[in-house]
Tab-separated table of C-alpha atoms in Angstrom:
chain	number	residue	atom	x	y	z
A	587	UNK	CA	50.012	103.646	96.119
A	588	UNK	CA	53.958	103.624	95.916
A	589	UNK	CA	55.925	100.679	94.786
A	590	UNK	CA	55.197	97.112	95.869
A	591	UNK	CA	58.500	95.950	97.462
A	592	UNK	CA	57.550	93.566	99.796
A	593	UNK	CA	55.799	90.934	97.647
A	594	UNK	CA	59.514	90.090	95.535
A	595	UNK	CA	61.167	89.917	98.366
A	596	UNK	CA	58.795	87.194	99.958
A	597	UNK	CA	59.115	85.340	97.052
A	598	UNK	CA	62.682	85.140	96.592
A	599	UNK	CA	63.179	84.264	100.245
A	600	UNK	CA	60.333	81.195	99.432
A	601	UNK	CA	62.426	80.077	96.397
A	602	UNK	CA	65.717	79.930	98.664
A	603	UNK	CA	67.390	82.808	96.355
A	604	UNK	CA	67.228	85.437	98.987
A	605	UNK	CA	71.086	86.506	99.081
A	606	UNK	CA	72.616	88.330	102.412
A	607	UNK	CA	76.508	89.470	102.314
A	608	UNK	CA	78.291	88.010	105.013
A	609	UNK	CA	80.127	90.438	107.336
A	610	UNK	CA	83.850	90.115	106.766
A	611	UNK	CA	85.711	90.781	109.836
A	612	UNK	CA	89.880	90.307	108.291
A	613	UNK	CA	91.277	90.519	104.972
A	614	UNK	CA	90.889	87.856	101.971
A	615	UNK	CA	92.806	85.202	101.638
A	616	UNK	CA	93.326	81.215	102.680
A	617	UNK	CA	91.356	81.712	105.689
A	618	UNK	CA	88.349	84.161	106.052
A	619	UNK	CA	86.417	85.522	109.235
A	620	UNK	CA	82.802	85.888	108.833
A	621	UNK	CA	80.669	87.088	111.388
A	622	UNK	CA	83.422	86.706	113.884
A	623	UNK	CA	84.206	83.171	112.921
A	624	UNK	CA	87.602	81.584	110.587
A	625	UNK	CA	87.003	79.549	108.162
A	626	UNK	CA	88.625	77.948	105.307
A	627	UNK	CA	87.750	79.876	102.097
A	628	UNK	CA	87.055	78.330	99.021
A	629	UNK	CA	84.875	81.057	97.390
A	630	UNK	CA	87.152	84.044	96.482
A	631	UNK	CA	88.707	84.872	93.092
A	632	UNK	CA	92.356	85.371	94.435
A	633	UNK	CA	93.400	82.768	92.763
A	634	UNK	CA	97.500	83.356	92.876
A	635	UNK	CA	97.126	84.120	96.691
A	636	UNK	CA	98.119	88.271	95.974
A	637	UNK	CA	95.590	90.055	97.450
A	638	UNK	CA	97.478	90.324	100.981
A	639	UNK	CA	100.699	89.861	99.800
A	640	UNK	CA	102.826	92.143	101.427
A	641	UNK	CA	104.734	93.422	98.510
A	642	UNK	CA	101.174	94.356	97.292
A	643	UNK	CA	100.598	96.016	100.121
A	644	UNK	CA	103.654	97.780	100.604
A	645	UNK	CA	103.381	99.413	97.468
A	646	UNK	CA	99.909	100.799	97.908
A	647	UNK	CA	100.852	102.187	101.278
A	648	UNK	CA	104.298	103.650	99.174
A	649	UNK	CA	101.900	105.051	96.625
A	650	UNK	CA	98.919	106.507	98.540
A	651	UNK	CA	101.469	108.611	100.924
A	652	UNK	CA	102.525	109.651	97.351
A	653	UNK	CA	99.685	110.530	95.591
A	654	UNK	CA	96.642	110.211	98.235
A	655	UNK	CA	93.820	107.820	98.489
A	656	UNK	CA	91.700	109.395	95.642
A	657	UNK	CA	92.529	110.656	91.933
A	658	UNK	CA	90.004	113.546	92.300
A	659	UNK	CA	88.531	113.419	89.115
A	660	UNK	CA	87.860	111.471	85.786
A	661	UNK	CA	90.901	110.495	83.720
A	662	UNK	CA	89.912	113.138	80.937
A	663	UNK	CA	89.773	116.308	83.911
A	664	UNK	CA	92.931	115.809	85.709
A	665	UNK	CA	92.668	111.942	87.250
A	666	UNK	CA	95.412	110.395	84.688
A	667	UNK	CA	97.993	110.349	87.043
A	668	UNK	CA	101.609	108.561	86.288
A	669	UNK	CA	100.320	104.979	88.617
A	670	UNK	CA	97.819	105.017	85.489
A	671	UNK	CA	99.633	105.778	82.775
A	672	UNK	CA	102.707	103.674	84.044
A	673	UNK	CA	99.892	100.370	84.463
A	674	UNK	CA	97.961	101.119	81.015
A	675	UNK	CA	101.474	100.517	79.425
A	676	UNK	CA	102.342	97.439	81.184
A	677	UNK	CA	99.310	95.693	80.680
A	678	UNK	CA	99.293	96.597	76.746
A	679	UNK	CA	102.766	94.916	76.966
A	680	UNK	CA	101.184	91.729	78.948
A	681	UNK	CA	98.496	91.377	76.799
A	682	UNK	CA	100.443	92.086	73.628
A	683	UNK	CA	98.211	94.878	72.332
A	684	UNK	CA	99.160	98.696	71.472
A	685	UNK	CA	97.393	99.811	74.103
A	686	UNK	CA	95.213	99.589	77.025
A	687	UNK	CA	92.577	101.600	79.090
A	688	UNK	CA	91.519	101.037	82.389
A	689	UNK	CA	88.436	101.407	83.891
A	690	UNK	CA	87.297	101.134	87.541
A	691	UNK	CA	85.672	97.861	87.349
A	692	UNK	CA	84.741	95.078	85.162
A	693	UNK	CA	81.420	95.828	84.783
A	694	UNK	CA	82.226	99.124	83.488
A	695	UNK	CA	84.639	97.964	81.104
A	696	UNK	CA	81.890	96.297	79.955
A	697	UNK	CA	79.474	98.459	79.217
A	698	UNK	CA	81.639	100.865	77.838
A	699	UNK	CA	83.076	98.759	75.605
A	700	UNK	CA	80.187	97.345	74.473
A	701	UNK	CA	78.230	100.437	73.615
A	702	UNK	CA	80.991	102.712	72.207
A	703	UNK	CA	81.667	99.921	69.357
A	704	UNK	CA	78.210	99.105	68.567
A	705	UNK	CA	74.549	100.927	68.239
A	706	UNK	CA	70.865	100.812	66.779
A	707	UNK	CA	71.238	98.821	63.230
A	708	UNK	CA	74.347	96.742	64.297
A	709	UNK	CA	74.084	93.124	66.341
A	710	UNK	CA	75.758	91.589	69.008
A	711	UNK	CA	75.878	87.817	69.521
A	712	UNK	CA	76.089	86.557	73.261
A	713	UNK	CA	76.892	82.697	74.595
A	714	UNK	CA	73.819	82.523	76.882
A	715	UNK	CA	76.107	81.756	79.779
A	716	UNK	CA	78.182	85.252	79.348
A	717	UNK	CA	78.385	87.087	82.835
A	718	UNK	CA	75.940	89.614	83.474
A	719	UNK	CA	77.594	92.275	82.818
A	720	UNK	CA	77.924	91.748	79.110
A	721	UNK	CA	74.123	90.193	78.717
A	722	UNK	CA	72.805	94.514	80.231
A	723	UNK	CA	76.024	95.818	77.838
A	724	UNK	CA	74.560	94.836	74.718
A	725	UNK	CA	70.957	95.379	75.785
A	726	UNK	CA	72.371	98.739	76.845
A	727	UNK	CA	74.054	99.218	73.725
A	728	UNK	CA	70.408	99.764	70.819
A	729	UNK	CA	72.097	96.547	68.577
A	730	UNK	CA	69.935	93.913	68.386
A	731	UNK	CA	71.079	90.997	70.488
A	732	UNK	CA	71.254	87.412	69.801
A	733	UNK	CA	71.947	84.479	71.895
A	734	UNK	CA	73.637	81.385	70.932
A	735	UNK	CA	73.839	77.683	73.032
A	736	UNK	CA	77.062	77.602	75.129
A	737	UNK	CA	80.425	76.645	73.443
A	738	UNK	CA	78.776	76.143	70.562
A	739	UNK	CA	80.727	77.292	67.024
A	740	UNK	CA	78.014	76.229	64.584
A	741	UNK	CA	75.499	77.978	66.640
A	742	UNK	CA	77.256	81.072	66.556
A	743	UNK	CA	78.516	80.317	63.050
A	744	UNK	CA	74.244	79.887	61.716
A	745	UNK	CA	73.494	83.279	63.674
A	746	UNK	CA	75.964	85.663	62.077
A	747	UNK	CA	75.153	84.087	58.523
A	748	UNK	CA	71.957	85.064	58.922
A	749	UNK	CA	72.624	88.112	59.795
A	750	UNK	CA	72.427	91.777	57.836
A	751	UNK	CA	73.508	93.886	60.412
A	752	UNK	CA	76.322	97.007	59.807
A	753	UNK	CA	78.916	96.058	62.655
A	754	UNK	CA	78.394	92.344	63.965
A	755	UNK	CA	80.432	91.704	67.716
A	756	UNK	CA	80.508	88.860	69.000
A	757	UNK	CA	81.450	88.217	72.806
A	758	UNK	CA	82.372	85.751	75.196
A	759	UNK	CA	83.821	84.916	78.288
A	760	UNK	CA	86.951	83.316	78.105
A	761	UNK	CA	86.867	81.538	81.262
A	762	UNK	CA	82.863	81.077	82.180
A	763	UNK	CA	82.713	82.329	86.388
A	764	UNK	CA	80.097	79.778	87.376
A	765	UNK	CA	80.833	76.734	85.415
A	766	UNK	CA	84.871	77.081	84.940
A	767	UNK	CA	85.164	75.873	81.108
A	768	UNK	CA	86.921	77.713	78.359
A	769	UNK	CA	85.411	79.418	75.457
A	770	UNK	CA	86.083	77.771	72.325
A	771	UNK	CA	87.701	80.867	70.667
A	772	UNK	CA	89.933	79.546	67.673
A	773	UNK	CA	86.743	78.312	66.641
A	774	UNK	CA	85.078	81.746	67.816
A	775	UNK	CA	87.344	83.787	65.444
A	776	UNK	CA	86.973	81.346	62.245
A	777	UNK	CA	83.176	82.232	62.678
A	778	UNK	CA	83.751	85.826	62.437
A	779	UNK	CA	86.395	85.901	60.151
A	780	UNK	CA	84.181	84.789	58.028
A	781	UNK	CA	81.901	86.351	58.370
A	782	UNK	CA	82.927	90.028	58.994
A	783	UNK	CA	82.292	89.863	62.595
A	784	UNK	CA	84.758	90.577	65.785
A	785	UNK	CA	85.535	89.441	68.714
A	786	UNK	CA	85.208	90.254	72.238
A	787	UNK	CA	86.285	88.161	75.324
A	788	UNK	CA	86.213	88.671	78.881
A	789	UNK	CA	88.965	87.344	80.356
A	790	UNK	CA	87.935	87.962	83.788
A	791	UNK	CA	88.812	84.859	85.367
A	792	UNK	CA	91.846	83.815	82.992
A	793	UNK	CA	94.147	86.686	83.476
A	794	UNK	CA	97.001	85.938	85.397
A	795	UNK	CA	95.888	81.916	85.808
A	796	UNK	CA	96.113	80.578	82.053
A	797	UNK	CA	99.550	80.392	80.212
A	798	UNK	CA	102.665	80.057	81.864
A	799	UNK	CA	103.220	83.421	82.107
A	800	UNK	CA	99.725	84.116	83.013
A	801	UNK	CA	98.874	86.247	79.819
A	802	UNK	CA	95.176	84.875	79.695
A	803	UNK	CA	92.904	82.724	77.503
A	804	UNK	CA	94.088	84.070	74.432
A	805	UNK	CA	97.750	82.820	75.135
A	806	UNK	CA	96.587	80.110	76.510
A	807	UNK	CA	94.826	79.136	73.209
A	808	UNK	CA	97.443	80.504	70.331
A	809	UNK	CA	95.201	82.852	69.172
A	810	UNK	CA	96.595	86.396	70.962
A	811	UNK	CA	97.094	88.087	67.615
A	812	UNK	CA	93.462	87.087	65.863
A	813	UNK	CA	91.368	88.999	69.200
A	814	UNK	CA	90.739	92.632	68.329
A	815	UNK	CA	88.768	93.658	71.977
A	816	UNK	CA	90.276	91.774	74.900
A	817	UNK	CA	88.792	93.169	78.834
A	818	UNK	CA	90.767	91.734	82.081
A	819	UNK	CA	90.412	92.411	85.271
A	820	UNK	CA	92.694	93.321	88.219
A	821	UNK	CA	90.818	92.047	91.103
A	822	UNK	CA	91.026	88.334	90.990
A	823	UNK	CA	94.467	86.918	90.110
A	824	UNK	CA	96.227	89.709	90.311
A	825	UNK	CA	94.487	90.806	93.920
A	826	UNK	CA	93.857	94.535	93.928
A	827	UNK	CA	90.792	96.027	92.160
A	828	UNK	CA	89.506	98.184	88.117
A	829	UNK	CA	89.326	96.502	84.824
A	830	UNK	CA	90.699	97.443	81.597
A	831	UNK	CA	90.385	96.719	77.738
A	832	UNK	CA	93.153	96.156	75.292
A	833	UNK	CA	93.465	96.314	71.795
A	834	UNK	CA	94.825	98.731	69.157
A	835	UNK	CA	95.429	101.916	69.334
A	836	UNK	CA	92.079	103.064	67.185
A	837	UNK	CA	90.161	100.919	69.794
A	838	UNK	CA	91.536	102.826	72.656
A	839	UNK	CA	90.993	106.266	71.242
A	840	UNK	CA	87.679	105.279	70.222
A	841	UNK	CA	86.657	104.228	74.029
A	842	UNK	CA	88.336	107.286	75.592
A	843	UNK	CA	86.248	109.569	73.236
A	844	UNK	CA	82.871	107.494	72.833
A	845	UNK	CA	82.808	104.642	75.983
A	846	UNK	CA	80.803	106.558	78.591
A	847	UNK	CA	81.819	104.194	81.190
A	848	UNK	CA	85.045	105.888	80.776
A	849	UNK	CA	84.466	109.590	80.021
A	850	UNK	CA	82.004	110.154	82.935
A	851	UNK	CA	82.941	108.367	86.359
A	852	UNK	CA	86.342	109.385	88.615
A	853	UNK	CA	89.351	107.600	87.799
A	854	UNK	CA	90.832	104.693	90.165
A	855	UNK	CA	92.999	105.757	93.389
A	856	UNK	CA	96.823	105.605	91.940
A	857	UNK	CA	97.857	103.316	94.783
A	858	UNK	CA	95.286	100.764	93.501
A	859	UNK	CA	97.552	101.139	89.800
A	860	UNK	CA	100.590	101.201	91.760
A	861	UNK	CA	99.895	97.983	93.725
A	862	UNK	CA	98.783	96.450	90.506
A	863	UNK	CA	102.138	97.005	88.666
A	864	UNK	CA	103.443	95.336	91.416
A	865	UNK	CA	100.810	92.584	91.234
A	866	UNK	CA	101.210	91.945	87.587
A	867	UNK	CA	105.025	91.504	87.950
A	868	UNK	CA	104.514	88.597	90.735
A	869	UNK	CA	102.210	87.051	88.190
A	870	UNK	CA	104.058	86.933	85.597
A	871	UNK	CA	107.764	86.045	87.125
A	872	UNK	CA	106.283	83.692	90.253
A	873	UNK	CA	104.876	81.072	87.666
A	874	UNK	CA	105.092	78.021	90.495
A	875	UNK	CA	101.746	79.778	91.541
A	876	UNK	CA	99.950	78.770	88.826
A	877	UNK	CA	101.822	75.171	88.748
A	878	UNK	CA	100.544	74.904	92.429
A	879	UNK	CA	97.438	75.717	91.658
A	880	UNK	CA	96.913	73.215	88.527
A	881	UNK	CA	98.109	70.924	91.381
A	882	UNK	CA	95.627	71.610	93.844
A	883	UNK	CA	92.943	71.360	91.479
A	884	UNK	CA	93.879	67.800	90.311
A	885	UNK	CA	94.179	67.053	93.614
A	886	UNK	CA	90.501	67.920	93.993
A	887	UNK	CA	89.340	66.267	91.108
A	888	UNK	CA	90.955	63.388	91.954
A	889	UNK	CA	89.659	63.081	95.053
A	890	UNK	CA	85.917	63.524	94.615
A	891	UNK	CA	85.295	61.106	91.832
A	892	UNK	CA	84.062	58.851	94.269
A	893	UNK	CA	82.250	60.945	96.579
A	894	UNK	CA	79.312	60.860	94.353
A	895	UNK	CA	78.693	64.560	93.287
A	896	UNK	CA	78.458	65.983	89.709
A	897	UNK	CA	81.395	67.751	89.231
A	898	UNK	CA	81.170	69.598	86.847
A	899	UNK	CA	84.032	69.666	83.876
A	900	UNK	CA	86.823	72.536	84.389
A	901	UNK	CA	90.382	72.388	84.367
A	902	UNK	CA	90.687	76.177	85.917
A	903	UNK	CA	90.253	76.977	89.651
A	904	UNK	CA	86.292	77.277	89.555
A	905	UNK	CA	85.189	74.182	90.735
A	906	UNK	CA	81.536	73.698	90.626
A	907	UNK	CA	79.754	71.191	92.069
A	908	UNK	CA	76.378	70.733	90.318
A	909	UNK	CA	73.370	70.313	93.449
A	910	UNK	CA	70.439	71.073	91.087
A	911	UNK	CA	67.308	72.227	93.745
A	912	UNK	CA	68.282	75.606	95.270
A	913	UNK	CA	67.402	74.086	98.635
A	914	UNK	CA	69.458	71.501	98.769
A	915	UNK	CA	72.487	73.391	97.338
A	916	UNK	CA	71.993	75.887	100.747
A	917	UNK	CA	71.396	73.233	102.888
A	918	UNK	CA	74.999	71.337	101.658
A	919	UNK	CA	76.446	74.753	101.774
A	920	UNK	CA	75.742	74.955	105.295
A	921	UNK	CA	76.400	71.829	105.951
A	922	UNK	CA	80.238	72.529	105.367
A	923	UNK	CA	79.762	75.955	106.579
A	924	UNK	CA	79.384	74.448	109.950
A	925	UNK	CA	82.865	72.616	109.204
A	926	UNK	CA	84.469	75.490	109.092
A	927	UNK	CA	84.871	76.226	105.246
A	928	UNK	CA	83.212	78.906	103.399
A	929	UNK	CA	81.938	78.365	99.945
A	930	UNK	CA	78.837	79.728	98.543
A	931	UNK	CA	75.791	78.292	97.544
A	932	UNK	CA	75.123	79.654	93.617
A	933	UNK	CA	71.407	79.860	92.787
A	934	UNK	CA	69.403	81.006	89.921
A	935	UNK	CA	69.114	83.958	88.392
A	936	UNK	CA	72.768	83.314	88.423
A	937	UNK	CA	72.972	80.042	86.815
A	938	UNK	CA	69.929	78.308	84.775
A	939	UNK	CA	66.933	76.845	86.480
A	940	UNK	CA	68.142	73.374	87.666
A	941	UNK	CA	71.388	73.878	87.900
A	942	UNK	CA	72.100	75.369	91.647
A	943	UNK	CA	75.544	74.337	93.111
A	944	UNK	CA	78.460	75.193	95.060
A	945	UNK	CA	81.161	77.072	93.075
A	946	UNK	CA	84.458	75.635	94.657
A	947	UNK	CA	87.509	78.157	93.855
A	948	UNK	CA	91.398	77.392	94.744
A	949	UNK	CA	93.894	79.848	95.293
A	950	UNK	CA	97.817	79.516	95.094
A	951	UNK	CA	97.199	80.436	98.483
A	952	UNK	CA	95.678	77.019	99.546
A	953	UNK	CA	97.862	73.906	100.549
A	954	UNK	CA	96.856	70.081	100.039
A	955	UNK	CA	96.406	69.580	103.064
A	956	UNK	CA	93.550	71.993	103.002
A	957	UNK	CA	92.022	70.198	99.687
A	958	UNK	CA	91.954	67.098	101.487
A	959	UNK	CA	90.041	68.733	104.584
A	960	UNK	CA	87.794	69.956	102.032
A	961	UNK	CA	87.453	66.264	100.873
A	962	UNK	CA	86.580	64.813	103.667
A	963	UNK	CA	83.926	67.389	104.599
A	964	UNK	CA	82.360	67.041	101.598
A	965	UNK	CA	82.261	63.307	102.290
A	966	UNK	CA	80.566	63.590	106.044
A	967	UNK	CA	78.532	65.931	104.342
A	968	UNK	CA	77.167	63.649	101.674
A	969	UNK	CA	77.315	60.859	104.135
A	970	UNK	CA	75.167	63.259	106.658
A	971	UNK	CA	72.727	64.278	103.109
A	972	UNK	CA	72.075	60.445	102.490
A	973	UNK	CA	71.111	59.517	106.601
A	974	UNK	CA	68.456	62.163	106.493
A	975	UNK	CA	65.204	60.853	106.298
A	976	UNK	CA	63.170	62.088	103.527
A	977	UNK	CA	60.696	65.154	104.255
């Protein structure tokens, strides 16, 4: 009889959640070419405008003629080469830690993480909008996992009372991908202070764009020195690609000896670490990036108050617009899609039932006048929306 493969599809395509990745015919940045056509693009995470900068670039060119386009092997063979060691230490610096590990993607950093701190008899406590990533990392990891209402302190705060477990982690986002809000972590950390828990954020998407140095949520918040596990990512602000986790330096030995993730998978190319060290240093000393950015957000805000959308509230460069049906969140995406600006159309599983929209980013990369093209699109578009006679 075989597997039935067929039937899901059909059904996601019928629910408007059937996903196809657009062909990509020139590098990221301001504009983008899909499937031979330029468009504006207001849907990547390069959110300081690095990921074609040429210094970037230069760099990795510099470094693969150096050490090739591949490590050859996992960090613990012989794939530790001086790109990684020389990035590990800067970002350790960055994020203020002892030390840091990297790891060839987010999701891996994740996971391995995740399951080399905690195991069967211990508990891990999850805001229910936490990227995906960490929701299969503690499944992955035997603890019993809880879920608490987003941004919400007493809800954690009930949970971990309540609970008898050996090791209690709790994790978060710090910036949340599809809805652009901050995690409440001062308020985080009182909870597991006391009571004996830690913490764990993902600063994904506030690396390099929070603090004016770009040192992430923690900074951002005043609480750097109260976060024992903090995971960033390089390929969003800082434009090149791999993840890594900082913390002290009895965290770091544990996940080199006990974070699978880690021990068992081929280290990252040594260009990609040598770009990155070149990456990190823009972010850090070009800090009218991030003031352009705030500015271009505002901008936005500003702007479509009186369009009459739900937008949704973030003061970081995700921008959501909150559609609701999945079918009319693809039909406005397209809408501006034939306007010449690309921005994607998020749909459940994703986000909750309900709550389709279009996830707006900025980049440093972007310039006002290209907000206010976006503005008036989105006004033809709701202006085009509201003509349409009802089916």
């Amino acid at each position: 009889m075989g597997f039935d493969l067929r039937a899901p599809l059909v059904e996601r395509r019928a629910q408007h959640r059937y996903r196809t990745p657009p062909l990509m015919n020139a590098a990221c940045g301001r504009t983008a070419v899909a499937d031979g056509r330029e468009y504006l693009n207001f849907c990547s995470n390069d959110y300081l405008g690095l990921a074609g900068d040429a210094r970037i670039v230069a760099a990795f060119r510099d470094a693969a003629d150096q050490w090739g386009v591949g490590s050859g092997a996992s960090h613990l063979v012989c794939g530790h080469q001086s790109p990684h060691q020389a990035l590990e230490e800067a970002l350790a610096e960055h994020c203020g830690r002892q030390r840091a590990l990297l790891f060839s993607n987010g999701y891996m950093a994740n996971l391995g993480a995740v399951t080399a701190l905690v195991g069967r008899g211990d508990a891990v406590f999850q805001d229910r909008l936490n990227h995906a990533s960490l929701l299969d990392a503690g499944q992955l990891s035997g603890a019993r996992s809880r879920r608490f209402a987003h941004n919400q302190p007493d809800a954690l705060a009930s949970l971990l009372a309540r609970s008898d477990a050996a090791r209690k982690l709790v994790i978060t986002d710090g910036v949340f991908s599809m809805d652009g809000d901050e995690a409440p972590l001062r308020a985080y950390l009182d909870a597991c202070e006391a009571h004996d828990a830690w913490l764990m954020v993902d600063d994904a998407h506030g690396l390099g764009v929070l603090d004016e140095a770009g040192r992430g949520s923690l900074w951002h918040q005043g609480v750097q020195d109260r976060v024992p596990v903090y995971m960033g990512t390089l390929g969003k602000a800082l434009g090149t690609a791999g993840a890594f986790v900082a913390g002290s330096d009895e965290l770091i030995e544990t996940l080199i000896q006990f974070a699978r993730t880690y021990v068992y998978t081929t280290a990252m190319p040594a260009a990609v670490a040598a770009a990155t060290l070149v990456s990190l240093d823009i972010a850090r000393r070009e800090a009218w990036r991030r003031e352009k950015l705030t500015a271009l957000v505002q901008r936005f805000r500003r702007g479509v108050a009186g369009l009459g959308y739900t937008l949704m509230d973030s003061a970081t460069p995700i921008q959501p617009l909150l559609v609701g049906e999945d079918a009319d969140a693809l039909a406005l995406s397209q809408r501006l899609c034939a306007n010449g600006l690309l921005i994607s159309a998020i749909r459940p599983p994703t986000v909750p039932e309900g709550q389709a929209r279009l996830r707006i980013t900025f980049s440093a990369a972007h310039e006002e006048a290209d907000v206010d093209r976006l503005l008036n699109s989105l006004e033809a578009a709701c202006t085009q929306h509201a003509d349409t006679p009802a089916r």
